Amino acid sequence: SYELTQPLSVSVALGQTARITCGGNNIGSKNVHWYQQKPGQAPVLVIYRDSNRPSGIPERFSASNSGNTATLTISRAQAADEADYYCQVGDISTVVFGTGTKVTVL
Amino acid sequence: EVQLLESGGGLVQPGGSLRLSCVASGFMFSSYAMNWVRQAPGKGLEWVSGISGSGGRTYYADSVQGRFTTSRDNSKNTLYLQMDSLRAEDTAVYYCAKRLMDDYGFDYWGQGTLVTVSS
C-alpha cells in the first residue's frame, strides 16, 4: 500500500519560514492536498491539487510537488499557524494521509 | 454556507454496532462524493470509506472492509456509516468530509463525532 512520510515535528521562529515535507514514491505524479488541524478541531484544507489555495487561506501558505517529495511552505509564520499538518493523496478507490507534522512557532 | 453535522457517536461494547449520520447543507449534496475519515485519540488521520454522489459505488479501507457500510440518502442530504463488529481499535473521532468535485481532496469537514469501543 502507498505510504506518505512526514517529519514528526518542525519548529519555526515567529516571522520565519517553515517547510514541511511529504515523501512518497513518485508523489510528483499525484495530486497532493494539505490540511491544517488545530487541537480539538476538524482539519481544514489549506492547499489542494499540489499548489492551490482555497478561498480564505492566506498567501503565506504555498506548496510544491516533484519527484518523491511534496513540500508545504509557511512564510512569515504566525502563532496562529501552530498546528498539525497532513498531506494527502487519493484515487477513485482509496485515500492516503501522511503521518502528520506538528508545527511549533517559537 | 456549507455545513456538515455528524451525530450518532457514543460508547459501545466490543462486537457491538453503531450508526453514524452526517447531515449536509449549503451545496448540491447528490453531486458530490462523500467520505468518512477517523482519528484515534492522539493519532493521525485515517481514511475509512468513500461513496459516490449517486451512492452506487462505495470504497473502504482494509481495516473496516466487511464490517462497515457507507450509504447515503440524497433526498435527506444525509450520509451514513453503519459500523458492525466494532473493536477497541475503532475508537476514534469520526469525520464526514465533502470531496472536491474533480479531485480526491476534501474541502469541507464536519466537527466530528466520538466513538468509543470499550467494555
PDB file of C-alpha atoms in Angstrom, chain A residues 13-78:
ATOM      1  CA  ALA A  13      10.700  31.214  14.713  1.00  0.00           C
ATOM      2  CA  LEU A  14       7.944  33.788  14.594  1.00  0.00           C
ATOM      3  CA  GLY A  15       8.049  35.552  11.233  1.00  0.00           C
ATOM      4  CA  GLN A  16      10.340  32.996   9.629  1.00  0.00           C
ATOM      5  CA  THR A  17       9.668  30.247   7.071  1.00  0.00           C
ATOM      6  CA  ALA A  18       8.639  26.676   7.845  1.00  0.00           C
ATOM      7  CA  ARG A  19       8.847  23.857   5.343  1.00  0.00           C
ATOM      8  CA  ILE A  20       7.029  20.571   5.824  1.00  0.00           C
ATOM      9  CA  THR A  21       7.929  17.667   3.586  1.00  0.00           C
ATOM     10  CA  CYS A  22       5.784  14.751   2.485  1.00  0.00           C
ATOM     11  CA  GLY A  23       7.647  11.831   0.977  1.00  0.00           C
ATOM     12  CA  GLY A  24       6.122   9.174  -1.220  1.00  0.00           C
ATOM     13  CA  ASN A  25       7.154   7.021  -4.157  1.00  0.00           C
ATOM     14  CA  ASN A  26       6.823   9.182  -7.272  1.00  0.00           C
ATOM     15  CA  ILE A  27       4.478  11.516  -5.413  1.00  0.00           C
ATOM     16  CA  GLY A  28       5.141  14.095  -8.101  1.00  0.00           C
ATOM     17  CA  SER A  29       2.819  12.147 -10.390  1.00  0.00           C
ATOM     18  CA  LYS A  30      -0.071  12.527  -7.950  1.00  0.00           C
ATOM     19  CA  ASN A  31      -2.188  15.447  -6.783  1.00  0.00           C
ATOM     20  CA  VAL A  32      -1.334  16.344  -3.192  1.00  0.00           C
ATOM     21  CA  HIS A  33      -3.600  18.094  -0.731  1.00  0.00           C
ATOM     22  CA  TRP A  34      -2.618  19.637   2.606  1.00  0.00           C
ATOM     23  CA  TYR A  35      -4.639  20.105   5.792  1.00  0.00           C
ATOM     24  CA  GLN A  36      -4.141  22.107   8.952  1.00  0.00           C
ATOM     25  CA  GLN A  37      -5.607  20.764  12.183  1.00  0.00           C
ATOM     26  CA  LYS A  38      -5.643  22.626  15.470  1.00  0.00           C
ATOM     27  CA  PRO A  39      -6.318  20.834  18.781  1.00  0.00           C
ATOM     28  CA  GLY A  40      -9.938  19.800  19.180  1.00  0.00           C
ATOM     29  CA  GLN A  41     -10.885  20.992  15.705  1.00  0.00           C
ATOM     30  CA  ALA A  42     -11.615  19.366  12.361  1.00  0.00           C
ATOM     31  CA  PRO A  43      -8.961  19.527   9.638  1.00  0.00           C
ATOM     32  CA  VAL A  44      -9.013  22.490   7.272  1.00  0.00           C
ATOM     33  CA  LEU A  45      -7.893  22.277   3.648  1.00  0.00           C
ATOM     34  CA  VAL A  46      -5.050  24.760   3.100  1.00  0.00           C
ATOM     35  CA  ILE A  47      -3.687  23.555  -0.248  1.00  0.00           C
ATOM     36  CA  TYR A  48      -5.367  21.450  -2.919  1.00  0.00           C
ATOM     37  CA  ARG A  49      -4.007  19.890  -6.072  1.00  0.00           C
ATOM     38  CA  ASP A  50      -0.340  20.488  -5.254  1.00  0.00           C
ATOM     39  CA  SER A  51      -0.269  24.268  -5.016  1.00  0.00           C
ATOM     40  CA  ASN A  52      -3.736  25.843  -4.998  1.00  0.00           C
ATOM     41  CA  ARG A  53      -5.077  27.802  -2.043  1.00  0.00           C
ATOM     42  CA  PRO A  54      -8.787  27.648  -1.192  1.00  0.00           C
ATOM     43  CA  SER A  55     -10.605  30.889  -0.635  1.00  0.00           C
ATOM     44  CA  GLY A  56      -9.716  32.386   2.734  1.00  0.00           C
ATOM     45  CA  ILE A  57      -6.321  30.724   3.103  1.00  0.00           C
ATOM     46  CA  PRO A  58      -3.517  33.287   3.470  1.00  0.00           C
ATOM     47  CA  GLU A  59      -0.986  33.690   0.692  1.00  0.00           C
ATOM     48  CA  ARG A  60       1.669  32.775   3.250  1.00  0.00           C
ATOM     49  CA  PHE A  61       0.756  29.161   2.566  1.00  0.00           C
ATOM     50  CA  SER A  62       2.276  27.705  -0.581  1.00  0.00           C
ATOM     51  CA  ALA A  63       3.285  24.269  -1.785  1.00  0.00           C
ATOM     52  CA  SER A  64       5.086  22.336  -4.475  1.00  0.00           C
ATOM     53  CA  ASN A  65       5.317  18.742  -5.607  1.00  0.00           C
ATOM     54  CA  SER A  66       8.017  16.993  -7.605  1.00  0.00           C
ATOM     55  CA  GLY A  67       9.781  13.680  -7.740  1.00  0.00           C
ATOM     56  CA  ASN A  68       9.400  11.849  -4.448  1.00  0.00           C
ATOM     57  CA  THR A  69       8.667  14.867  -2.252  1.00  0.00           C
ATOM     58  CA  ALA A  70       5.858  17.357  -1.821  1.00  0.00           C
ATOM     59  CA  THR A  71       6.503  20.421   0.324  1.00  0.00           C
ATOM     60  CA  LEU A  72       4.239  22.798   2.203  1.00  0.00           C
ATOM     61  CA  THR A  73       5.799  26.177   2.939  1.00  0.00           C
ATOM     62  CA  ILE A  74       4.547  28.599   5.563  1.00  0.00           C
ATOM     63  CA  SER A  75       6.098  32.028   5.102  1.00  0.00           C
ATOM     64  CA  ARG A  76       6.209  34.709   7.811  1.00  0.00           C
ATOM     65  CA  ALA A  77       4.971  32.184  10.346  1.00  0.00           C
ATOM     66  CA  GLN A  78       2.486  33.406  12.914  1.00  0.00           C
TER      67      GLN A  78
END
